[in-house]
Short mmCIF file of C-alpha atoms in Angstrom, two decimals:
data_model
loop_
_atom_site.label_atom_id
_atom_site.label_comp_id
_atom_site.label_asym_id
_atom_site.label_seq_id
_atom_site.Cartn_x
_atom_site.Cartn_y
_atom_site.Cartn_z
CA MET A 179 20.78 -30.02 -10.11
CA SER A 180 19.05 -27.23 -11.88
CA GLU A 181 19.29 -23.51 -11.29
CA TRP A 182 16.30 -21.85 -9.70
CA LYS A 183 14.79 -18.38 -9.27
CA ALA A 184 12.83 -19.08 -5.93
CA PHE A 185 15.12 -21.82 -4.26
CA THR A 186 18.47 -22.75 -4.13
CA VAL A 187 19.57 -26.36 -3.41
CA GLU A 188 22.53 -27.73 -1.90
CA ILE A 189 23.44 -31.54 -1.33
CA ALA A 190 25.75 -33.02 1.29
CA ASP A 191 26.03 -36.21 3.04
CA ASN A 192 22.65 -37.88 1.55
CA VAL A 193 20.85 -34.37 2.74
CA ALA A 194 19.36 -31.79 0.32
CA GLN A 195 18.86 -28.49 2.00
CA VAL A 196 15.93 -26.41 -0.10
CA THR A 197 16.01 -22.65 0.61
CA LEU A 198 13.27 -20.26 -0.25
CA ILE A 199 14.68 -17.30 -2.07
CA GLY A 200 11.90 -15.21 -2.92
CA PRO A 201 12.27 -13.09 -4.85
CA GLY A 202 9.60 -11.35 -2.79
CA LYS A 203 10.11 -9.91 0.22
CA GLY A 204 10.15 -12.33 3.38
CA ASN A 205 10.36 -15.24 0.70
CA ALA A 206 6.53 -14.64 -0.66
CA MET A 207 5.46 -17.09 -3.10
CA GLY A 208 4.83 -15.71 -6.68
CA PRO A 209 4.70 -17.57 -9.72
CA ASP A 210 8.34 -18.59 -9.71
CA PHE A 211 7.84 -20.70 -6.56
CA TRP A 212 4.52 -21.97 -7.47
CA ARG A 213 6.26 -23.32 -11.04
CA GLU A 214 9.54 -24.49 -9.63
CA LEU A 215 8.51 -26.20 -6.38
CA PRO A 216 7.24 -29.56 -7.93
CA GLU A 217 10.05 -29.55 -10.27
CA VAL A 218 12.40 -29.21 -7.32
CA PHE A 219 11.04 -32.18 -5.42
CA ALA A 220 10.86 -34.41 -8.43
CA GLU A 221 14.59 -33.79 -8.95
CA LEU A 222 15.41 -34.79 -5.31
CA ASP A 223 12.92 -37.61 -5.41
CA ALA A 224 14.81 -38.91 -8.29
CA ASP A 225 18.39 -38.38 -6.91
CA PRO A 226 19.60 -41.66 -5.05
CA GLN A 227 22.06 -39.57 -3.42
CA VAL A 228 19.41 -37.43 -1.42
CA ARG A 229 17.98 -39.53 1.53
CA ALA A 230 16.49 -36.86 3.53
CA VAL A 231 15.45 -33.22 2.64
CA VAL A 232 15.71 -29.96 4.74
CA ILE A 233 13.63 -26.99 3.58
CA THR A 234 14.13 -23.43 5.31
CA GLY A 235 13.81 -19.91 4.29
CA SER A 236 16.70 -17.50 3.39
CA GLY A 237 16.86 -14.08 5.66
CA LYS A 238 15.28 -14.06 8.78
CA HIS A 239 11.83 -15.50 7.89
CA PHE A 240 10.62 -18.62 6.34
CA SER A 241 7.88 -17.11 4.24
CA PHE A 242 5.46 -14.21 4.26
CA GLY A 243 3.13 -16.54 2.31
CA LEU A 244 1.30 -15.72 -0.99
CA ASP A 245 2.59 -12.86 -3.14
CA LEU A 246 -0.63 -10.81 -3.33
CA ALA A 247 1.02 -8.13 -5.46
CA ALA A 248 2.46 -11.08 -7.93
CA THR A 249 -0.51 -13.14 -8.14
CA ALA A 250 -3.13 -10.60 -8.42
CA GLY A 251 -3.64 -11.55 -12.06
CA THR A 252 -5.16 -14.91 -10.66
CA LEU A 253 -7.66 -13.13 -8.71
CA ALA A 254 -8.68 -10.55 -11.20
CA PRO A 255 -10.96 -12.55 -13.53
CA VAL A 256 -13.36 -14.01 -10.92
CA LEU A 257 -13.55 -10.70 -8.99
CA VAL A 258 -15.83 -9.39 -11.92
CA GLU A 259 -19.38 -9.04 -10.65
CA ASP A 260 -21.32 -11.99 -12.32
CA ALA A 261 -18.24 -13.85 -13.34
CA LYS A 262 -19.32 -16.67 -15.76
CA ALA A 263 -17.97 -20.26 -16.03
CA ALA A 264 -14.98 -19.59 -18.02
CA PRO A 265 -13.21 -17.32 -15.67
CA ARG A 266 -14.07 -19.45 -12.70
CA THR A 267 -13.01 -22.45 -14.56
CA GLU A 268 -9.53 -21.10 -15.11
CA PHE A 269 -9.36 -20.24 -11.37
CA LEU A 270 -10.25 -23.53 -10.47
CA LYS A 271 -7.56 -24.84 -12.65
CA GLU A 272 -4.65 -22.32 -11.03
CA VAL A 273 -6.08 -23.26 -7.69
CA ARG A 274 -5.42 -26.95 -8.19
CA ARG A 275 -2.21 -26.29 -10.04
CA MET A 276 -0.95 -24.34 -6.72
CA GLN A 277 -2.37 -27.24 -4.64
CA ALA A 278 -0.46 -29.48 -6.82
CA SER A 279 2.91 -27.72 -6.29
CA VAL A 280 2.56 -28.33 -2.27
CA THR A 281 1.44 -32.02 -2.66
CA ALA A 282 4.71 -32.62 -4.59
CA LEU A 283 6.38 -32.05 -1.42
CA ALA A 284 4.44 -34.27 0.76
CA GLU A 285 4.67 -36.89 -2.08
CA CYS A 286 8.06 -36.76 -2.13
CA THR A 287 9.34 -40.41 -1.17
CA LYS A 288 12.41 -38.87 0.79
CA PRO A 289 11.54 -37.48 4.57
CA VAL A 290 11.06 -33.87 4.69
CA ILE A 291 12.18 -31.67 7.62
CA ALA A 292 11.07 -27.96 7.70
CA ALA A 293 13.30 -25.73 9.68
CA VAL A 294 11.03 -22.49 10.40
CA SER A 295 12.52 -19.10 11.72
CA GLY A 296 10.71 -15.57 11.89
CA TRP A 297 7.33 -15.65 10.30
CA CYS A 298 5.45 -18.63 8.46
CA ILE A 299 2.26 -17.18 7.18
CA GLY A 300 -0.49 -18.33 5.15
CA GLY A 301 1.19 -20.33 2.02
CA GLY A 302 4.04 -21.00 4.51
CA LEU A 303 2.14 -22.85 6.78
CA ASP A 304 0.53 -24.89 3.80
CA LEU A 305 4.01 -25.80 2.95
CA ILE A 306 5.21 -26.98 6.24
CA ALA A 307 2.09 -28.90 6.64
CA ALA A 308 3.12 -30.95 3.83
CA ALA A 309 6.45 -31.34 5.19
CA ASP A 310 7.01 -34.86 7.38
CA ILE A 311 8.65 -33.04 10.55
CA ARG A 312 8.83 -29.28 11.56
CA LEU A 313 11.31 -27.61 13.81
CA ALA A 314 11.37 -24.09 14.96
CA SER A 315 13.63 -21.21 16.35
CA ALA A 316 12.39 -19.53 19.35
CA ASP A 317 11.53 -16.44 17.40
CA ALA A 318 9.08 -18.28 14.87
CA LYS A 319 5.67 -17.15 14.36
CA PHE A 320 2.78 -18.77 12.59
CA SER A 321 -0.68 -17.41 11.23
CA LEU A 322 -3.00 -19.28 9.24
CA ARG A 323 -3.92 -15.81 7.63
CA GLU A 324 -6.23 -16.15 4.92
CA ALA A 325 -9.54 -15.20 6.80
CA LYS A 326 -7.97 -11.85 7.40
CA VAL A 327 -7.76 -11.28 3.47
CA ALA A 328 -11.43 -12.90 2.72
CA ILE A 329 -9.71 -16.48 1.46
CA VAL A 330 -10.77 -19.75 2.67
CA ALA A 331 -7.24 -21.45 2.90
CA ASP A 332 -7.36 -23.67 -0.24
CA ILE A 333 -3.80 -24.89 -0.72
CA GLY A 334 -3.57 -27.72 2.07
CA SER A 335 -3.43 -26.24 5.76
CA LEU A 336 -7.23 -27.16 6.13
CA GLN A 337 -6.71 -30.55 5.05
CA ARG A 338 -3.30 -31.56 6.52
CA LEU A 339 -3.43 -29.60 10.04
CA PRO A 340 -6.09 -31.99 11.58
CA GLY A 341 -3.74 -34.76 11.74
CA ILE A 342 -0.88 -32.54 12.95
CA ILE A 343 -2.64 -29.98 15.71
CA GLY A 344 -6.21 -31.37 16.05
CA GLU A 345 -9.65 -30.24 15.00
CA GLY A 346 -9.81 -27.71 17.87
CA ASN A 347 -6.41 -25.92 17.50
CA LEU A 348 -7.04 -25.91 13.79
CA ARG A 349 -10.39 -24.30 14.08
CA GLU A 350 -8.91 -21.82 16.62
CA LEU A 351 -6.04 -20.82 14.06
CA ALA A 352 -8.42 -20.60 10.99
CA PHE A 353 -11.50 -18.95 12.31
CA THR A 354 -9.34 -16.13 14.11
CA ALA A 355 -6.32 -16.02 11.72
CA LYS A 356 -4.42 -15.06 14.98
CA ASP A 357 -0.51 -15.50 15.07
CA ILE A 358 1.03 -17.93 17.35
CA ASP A 359 4.68 -18.06 18.81
CA ALA A 360 6.78 -21.02 18.63
CA ALA A 361 6.11 -22.00 22.29
CA ARG A 362 2.27 -22.33 21.37
CA ALA A 363 3.27 -24.01 18.32
CA GLU A 364 4.99 -26.59 20.11
CA ARG A 365 2.39 -27.17 22.78
CA MET A 366 -0.23 -27.88 20.02
CA GLY A 367 1.93 -30.45 18.19
CA LEU A 368 2.83 -28.07 15.18
CA VAL A 369 6.46 -28.03 15.75
CA ASN A 370 8.33 -31.01 17.23
CA GLU A 371 10.71 -28.88 19.14
CA VAL A 372 11.90 -25.13 19.72
CA PHE A 373 15.71 -24.16 19.37
CA ALA A 374 17.29 -20.95 20.34
CA ASP A 375 17.95 -19.30 17.07
CA GLN A 376 17.92 -19.60 13.32
CA GLU A 377 21.39 -21.25 13.18
CA ALA A 378 20.25 -23.87 15.93
CA VAL A 379 17.09 -24.96 14.25
CA LEU A 380 19.04 -25.22 11.06
CA ALA A 381 21.82 -27.28 12.71
CA ALA A 382 19.14 -29.52 14.50
CA ALA A 383 17.24 -30.15 11.23
CA HIS A 384 20.30 -31.30 9.43
CA ALA A 385 21.60 -33.34 12.39
CA MET A 386 17.96 -35.29 12.05
CA ALA A 387 18.06 -35.48 8.40
CA ARG A 388 21.62 -37.29 8.71
CA GLU A 389 20.25 -39.53 11.44
CA ILE A 390 17.26 -40.30 8.99
CA ALA A 391 19.88 -40.55 6.24
CA GLY A 392 21.54 -43.29 8.21
CA ASN A 393 18.91 -45.93 7.75
CA PRO A 394 18.12 -48.10 4.93
CA PRO A 395 16.89 -45.71 2.43
CA LEU A 396 14.09 -48.01 1.05
CA VAL A 397 12.85 -48.77 4.45
CA VAL A 398 12.51 -45.09 5.40
CA GLN A 399 10.90 -44.60 1.98
CA GLY A 400 8.64 -47.54 2.50
CA ILE A 401 7.58 -46.15 5.96
CA LYS A 402 6.68 -42.73 4.32
CA ASP A 403 4.88 -44.64 1.77
CA VAL A 404 2.46 -46.65 4.43
CA LEU A 405 1.97 -43.56 6.65
CA GLU A 406 0.73 -41.52 3.80
CA GLN A 407 -1.50 -43.99 2.70
CA ARG A 408 -3.65 -43.19 5.77
CA THR A 409 -4.34 -39.64 5.26
CA SER A 410 -3.64 -38.88 1.31
CA PRO A 411 -7.03 -40.00 0.01
CA ALA A 412 -8.87 -37.93 2.56
CA ILE A 413 -6.39 -34.91 1.89
CA ALA A 414 -6.91 -35.23 -1.85
CA ASP A 415 -10.77 -35.13 -1.60
CA GLY A 416 -10.68 -32.03 0.69
CA LEU A 417 -8.34 -30.27 -1.67
CA ARG A 418 -10.94 -30.68 -4.74
CA TYR A 419 -13.71 -30.03 -2.66
CA VAL A 420 -12.22 -26.50 -1.32
CA SER A 421 -10.90 -25.67 -4.74
CA THR A 422 -14.32 -26.07 -6.35
CA TRP A 423 -15.99 -24.13 -3.18
CA ASN A 424 -13.82 -21.31 -3.76
CA ALA A 425 -14.18 -21.16 -7.57
CA ALA A 426 -18.02 -20.74 -6.78
CA PHE A 427 -18.21 -18.65 -3.59
CA LEU A 428 -14.68 -16.96 -3.00
CA PRO A 429 -15.70 -14.00 -5.34
CA SER A 430 -17.01 -11.37 -2.91
CA LYS A 431 -16.81 -7.56 -1.99
CA ASP A 432 -14.85 -8.60 1.06
CA LEU A 433 -12.11 -9.66 -1.02
CA PRO A 434 -11.07 -6.73 -3.00
CA GLU A 435 -11.77 -4.82 0.24
CA ALA A 436 -9.23 -7.03 2.40
CA ILE A 437 -6.54 -6.86 -0.59
CA ALA A 438 -6.81 -3.21 -0.75
CA ALA A 439 -6.56 -2.79 3.27
CA VAL A 440 -3.47 -4.82 3.22
CA PHE A 441 -1.85 -2.52 0.64
CA GLU A 442 -3.06 0.70 1.93
CA LYS A 443 -2.16 -0.46 5.67
CA ARG A 444 -5.73 -0.15 7.09
CA ALA A 445 -8.32 -1.91 8.76
CA PRO A 446 -10.58 -3.67 6.33
CA GLN A 447 -14.50 -2.86 6.48
CA PHE A 448 -16.07 -6.34 5.56
CA LYS A 449 -19.82 -6.52 5.03
CA GLY A 450 -20.43 -10.03 4.21
CA GLU A 451 -21.32 -9.28 0.55
#
């Protein structure tokens, strides 16, 4: 395997463990993450020794989501008042590139199990929504946080979560941007099972991955291909729509206010302008 800046990859017993390592605090998703994620999963997909994948976070948390400081340059051109077609087009391309990074995980022919501990926020939720199975430790917390920072979530949660947690639960999480604990996540079907702590959930994820790896690999991959066919066209259409919507309507006075409030650790004052 290659060496990565945002991940480590270990392979044993036909199971690969992909670990988010930052470099941002709480494994926040910066430029290295978005560039490397599809490369990591392309290598795993091509490796015949890998039959299942476990993805997890280093340290106490899965991921704090998008690294706002590191990716501010992506938003800056469209925050200019009366931004024209050129910066909006570049923003559209960047969003679609980030979408494709997460979709690379969903399209991996090997089943992917997410083992979540601590915070899983925003982009972290996008990432685990693209996994096949999600497990959590009792201290895990989840948040579809984008509304609080004046962003329409555009990397996959709004497209993939309806089939996982249902429309009502998704709309509650998206409209409120509230935090939920592992117990609530299990009740709504976001995670299959909750375990005592980080060590236990990672052990359970590996046990499940080894169980999957013990089955005929081409059959397992065929099952995933058939299951993905039911949903992937609608997800692809939804991703294109939201990227286009955000390129047109995301710029607002509320967006820089939300970002400033995050860094200044204060409540934002939204005006709907």
